[in-house]
Coordinates of C-alpha atoms in Angstrom, one line a residue:
M388 CA 0.8 20.6 12.3
K389 CA -1.9 21.6 14.8
Q390 CA -5.6 22.3 15.2
V391 CA -6.7 25.8 14.2
I392 CA -9.9 27.7 13.7
A393 CA -9.9 28.9 10.1
T394 CA -12.2 31.6 8.7
V395 CA -14.2 31.1 5.5
I396 CA -13.3 33.7 2.9
S397 CA -15.5 32.4 0.1
N398 CA -17.5 29.2 -0.7
S399 CA -18.9 28.5 -4.2
Q400 CA -20.3 25.6 -6.2
V401 CA -17.9 25.3 -9.2
M402 CA -19.4 22.1 -10.7
P403 CA -22.5 20.2 -10.0
G404 CA -22.2 19.0 -6.4
V405 CA -18.6 20.2 -6.1
Y406 CA -17.6 23.2 -4.0
L407 CA -14.5 25.3 -3.6
V408 CA -14.0 26.9 -0.2
W409 CA -11.2 29.4 0.6
L410 CA -10.1 29.5 4.2
Q411 CA -7.9 32.1 6.0
S412 CA -5.4 30.0 8.0
P413 CA -1.9 31.5 8.1
Q414 CA -0.6 28.7 10.3
T415 CA -1.7 26.0 7.9
A416 CA -0.8 27.8 4.7
S417 CA 2.8 28.6 5.9
I418 CA 3.8 25.0 5.9
A419 CA 1.4 23.3 3.5
Q420 CA 2.9 21.3 0.6
P421 CA 1.2 19.8 -2.5
G422 CA -0.5 16.5 -1.8
Q423 CA -1.0 17.1 1.9
F424 CA -4.5 17.3 3.5
V425 CA -6.4 18.6 6.4
M426 CA -8.9 17.0 8.7
V427 CA -12.0 19.1 8.9
L428 CA -14.6 19.1 11.7
C429 CA -17.8 19.4 9.7
G430 CA -20.3 20.7 12.3
D431 CA -21.0 19.8 15.9
D432 CA -23.1 16.7 15.2
T433 CA -20.4 14.8 13.2
L434 CA -18.3 12.3 15.0
L435 CA -15.3 12.1 12.7
R436 CA -13.4 14.8 10.8
R437 CA -13.3 14.6 7.0
P438 CA -10.0 14.4 5.2
L439 CA -9.8 17.0 2.4
S440 CA -6.8 17.6 0.1
I441 CA -5.3 21.1 0.1
H442 CA -6.3 22.3 -3.3
Q443 CA -4.4 25.5 -3.6
R444 CA -2.5 28.0 -1.4
D445 CA -2.4 31.7 -1.8
G446 CA -0.4 33.6 0.9
S447 CA -2.2 33.0 4.2
K448 CA -5.1 31.2 2.6
I449 CA -5.8 27.6 1.6
A450 CA -8.5 26.2 -0.7
L451 CA -10.3 22.9 -0.4
L452 CA -12.2 21.4 -3.3
F453 CA -14.7 18.8 -2.3
E454 CA -17.7 16.9 -3.5
V455 CA -20.9 16.7 -1.4
V456 CA -21.3 13.0 -0.5
G457 CA -22.8 13.0 3.0
K458 CA -23.9 15.0 6.0
G459 CA -20.4 16.4 6.8
T460 CA -19.6 17.7 3.3
A461 CA -23.1 19.0 3.0
W462 CA -22.5 21.1 6.1
L463 CA -19.3 22.5 4.7
S464 CA -21.0 23.4 1.4
R465 CA -23.4 25.6 3.4
C466 CA -20.6 27.6 5.2
K467 CA -20.5 31.3 4.3
A468 CA -17.9 34.0 4.4
G469 CA -17.0 34.8 8.0
D470 CA -17.9 31.4 9.4
S471 CA -15.4 29.5 11.4
V472 CA -14.2 26.0 10.5
D473 CA -12.1 23.8 12.8
I474 CA -9.3 22.1 10.8
F475 CA -6.3 20.0 11.8
G476 CA -3.2 19.9 9.6
P477 CA -1.5 19.9 7.2
L478 CA -1.0 16.2 7.4
G479 CA 0.7 13.4 5.5
N480 CA 3.4 13.2 2.9
G481 CA 2.9 15.1 -0.3
F482 CA 4.1 15.0 -3.9
A483 CA 7.9 15.3 -4.6
L484 CA 9.0 16.9 -7.9
Q485 CA 12.3 15.4 -9.0
P486 CA 15.0 18.1 -9.8
E487 CA 15.6 16.6 -13.3
A488 CA 11.9 16.3 -14.3
K489 CA 10.9 18.8 -17.0
N490 CA 7.9 17.1 -18.6
I491 CA 5.1 16.5 -16.0
L492 CA 2.1 14.4 -16.6
M493 CA -0.8 14.6 -14.2
I494 CA -3.8 12.2 -14.3
S495 CA -7.0 12.7 -12.5
G496 CA -10.2 10.7 -12.1
G497 CA -13.3 12.6 -10.9
I498 CA -12.7 14.6 -7.7
G499 CA -9.1 13.4 -7.9
I500 CA -8.3 16.8 -9.4
A501 CA -8.4 18.2 -5.9
P502 CA -4.7 18.2 -4.9
L503 CA -3.3 18.7 -8.4
P504 CA -3.6 22.5 -9.0
F505 CA -1.3 23.1 -6.0
L506 CA 1.2 20.7 -7.5
A507 CA 0.8 22.3 -11.0
Q508 CA 1.7 25.7 -9.5
K509 CA 4.9 24.3 -8.0
A510 CA 5.7 22.8 -11.4
V511 CA 5.1 26.1 -13.1
E512 CA 7.5 27.8 -10.7
R513 CA 10.1 25.2 -11.7
K514 CA 9.4 26.0 -15.4
C515 CA 8.2 22.5 -16.2
S516 CA 5.9 21.6 -19.1
I517 CA 2.6 20.3 -17.7
K518 CA -0.1 18.1 -19.2
L519 CA -3.2 17.0 -17.3
L520 CA -5.3 14.0 -18.4
A521 CA -8.6 14.7 -16.7
G522 CA -11.5 12.2 -16.7
A523 CA -15.0 12.3 -15.3
K524 CA -18.3 10.6 -15.6
T525 CA -19.9 13.6 -17.4
S526 CA -18.8 16.7 -19.2
A527 CA -20.4 18.8 -16.5
Q528 CA -17.8 17.5 -14.1
L529 CA -14.9 18.8 -16.3
D530 CA -15.3 22.5 -15.9
I531 CA -11.9 22.8 -14.4
E532 CA -9.7 25.0 -16.5
H533 CA -10.1 27.9 -14.2
L534 CA -8.7 25.9 -11.3
F535 CA -5.3 25.3 -12.9
P536 CA -2.4 27.6 -13.9
E537 CA -2.9 28.8 -17.5
E538 CA 0.3 27.0 -18.5
T539 CA -1.4 23.6 -17.9
E540 CA -2.5 21.8 -21.0
I541 CA -5.6 19.8 -20.2
I542 CA -6.8 16.8 -22.2
F543 CA -10.3 15.5 -21.3
T544 CA -12.2 12.3 -21.3
R545 CA -15.8 11.6 -20.3
E546 CA -17.7 8.4 -19.6
D547 CA -21.1 9.6 -20.8
I548 CA -22.3 9.2 -24.4
F549 CA -23.4 12.8 -24.8
E550 CA -21.6 15.6 -26.7
G551 CA -19.0 17.3 -24.5
K552 CA -15.4 17.8 -23.7
G553 CA -12.8 15.3 -24.9
R554 CA -12.9 11.7 -25.9
M555 CA -15.4 9.3 -24.6
G556 CA -14.0 6.7 -22.2
K557 CA -12.0 6.4 -19.1
V558 CA -9.0 8.7 -18.6
T559 CA -6.5 5.8 -18.7
I560 CA -7.1 5.5 -22.5
L561 CA -5.0 8.7 -23.0
I562 CA -1.9 7.5 -21.1
P563 CA -0.2 5.7 -24.1
D564 CA -0.3 8.9 -26.1
Y565 CA 2.0 10.6 -23.6
A566 CA 4.1 7.9 -22.0
D567 CA 7.2 8.6 -24.2
W568 CA 7.0 12.3 -23.5
V569 CA 6.8 12.3 -19.7
D570 CA 9.6 12.5 -17.1
Q571 CA 7.4 12.1 -14.0
V572 CA 3.8 11.1 -13.5
F573 CA 1.4 12.3 -10.7
A574 CA -2.1 10.8 -10.3
C575 CA -5.1 11.1 -8.0
G576 CA -8.3 9.1 -8.5
P577 CA -10.2 6.0 -7.5
P578 CA -8.6 2.6 -6.9
G579 CA -10.1 1.3 -10.2
M580 CA -8.1 3.9 -12.1
Y581 CA -4.9 2.8 -10.4
Q582 CA -5.5 -0.9 -11.0
T583 CA -5.9 -0.2 -14.7
M584 CA -2.7 1.8 -14.7
A585 CA -0.9 -1.1 -12.9
R586 CA -1.6 -3.3 -15.9
M587 CA -0.3 -0.8 -18.5
P588 CA 3.1 -1.5 -19.9
D589 CA 3.4 2.2 -20.9
L590 CA 4.2 3.2 -17.3
K591 CA 6.9 0.6 -16.7
G592 CA 10.1 2.3 -15.6
K593 CA 8.4 5.6 -15.2
Q594 CA 8.6 7.7 -11.9
V595 CA 4.9 7.6 -10.8
Q596 CA 3.5 9.0 -7.6
I597 CA -0.1 8.6 -6.6
S598 CA -2.4 10.0 -4.0
L599 CA -4.7 7.4 -2.4
E600 CA -8.3 8.4 -1.7
I601 CA -9.3 6.2 1.3
M602 CA -11.5 6.5 4.4
M603 CA -9.7 7.8 7.4
G604 CA -10.7 7.9 11.1
C605 CA -8.3 10.1 13.0
G606 CA -5.8 11.3 10.5
R607 CA -3.0 10.9 13.1
G608 CA -2.0 7.3 12.7
V609 CA -3.7 6.2 15.9
C610 CA -6.7 4.3 14.8
Y611 CA -5.0 2.2 12.0
G612 CA -8.3 2.5 10.0
C613 CA -6.5 3.5 6.8
T614 CA -3.8 0.8 6.9
I615 CA -2.9 -0.8 3.5
R616 CA -0.4 -3.5 2.5
T617 CA 2.6 -2.5 0.4
K618 CA 5.7 -4.2 -0.9
S619 CA 7.6 -2.7 2.1
G620 CA 5.0 -3.7 4.7
L621 CA 1.9 -2.2 6.3
K622 CA 1.5 1.5 5.8
K623 CA -0.9 4.1 7.2
V624 CA -2.3 6.3 4.5
C625 CA -2.7 9.3 6.8
Q626 CA 1.0 9.3 7.9
D627 CA 3.0 7.4 5.3
G628 CA 0.8 8.8 2.5
P629 CA -1.5 9.9 1.1
V630 CA 1.2 10.0 -1.7
F631 CA 3.0 6.8 -2.4
D632 CA 5.3 5.5 -5.1
F633 CA 3.0 3.7 -7.5
D634 CA 5.1 0.5 -7.7
D635 CA 5.1 0.1 -3.9
I636 CA 1.4 -0.6 -3.6
L637 CA 0.0 -4.1 -3.8
W638 CA -2.9 -3.2 -6.1
E639 CA -4.5 -6.6 -6.3
E640 CA -5.1 -6.3 -2.5
L641 CA -6.5 -2.8 -2.5
T642 CA -10.3 -2.6 -2.9

């Protein structure tokens, strides 16, 4: 892993407030794995880099899918083809597909879809059967089919009351329908989604890996700003994660 200057290939808004930027970065792409992330320097007037999941990889290019939530991501959303972006990575531990797993269930909440297409592509190469349970606050945030391999079956939920894709409700309401089918579960979403999953008997005994979305300072394990408590002691999300075994997290202590 190292700091590199990547070149913007394209940058487009794919959903309201959500952007997909492709970067030319052979050094990063050559070693990136699903679930890892990069720290992005978003302009000269931002103090801290932003951690962004590696969304996809294509040869010497990587893609980042991100929501505009502040000054840094707003700057990144305005980058154009040919612009330079300072990135550091890939960082962290990613997802691990078990050799015996054939039926893969992915669960996403909101922008938690970001690292999952890269994983889905790996699963397709392994000839796995893939189902994605995708939840968002509105139907407008569920225009995601084009982000995933065509072999991915996507089942939607939305939290708004208006007509749209899928069932109304949080994505966790779908889990019982697929618990008997799945060999391995991968999830990315907000802490509230995980805390609901932790109370569900349907996932007991299942192999579940989750990616934690949490604020990071340095991304290198120096500042301890992303430290969490687990059953096996204190862990730094940037180094020990962002992917963890679901059962290792003390969910009642994570806010």
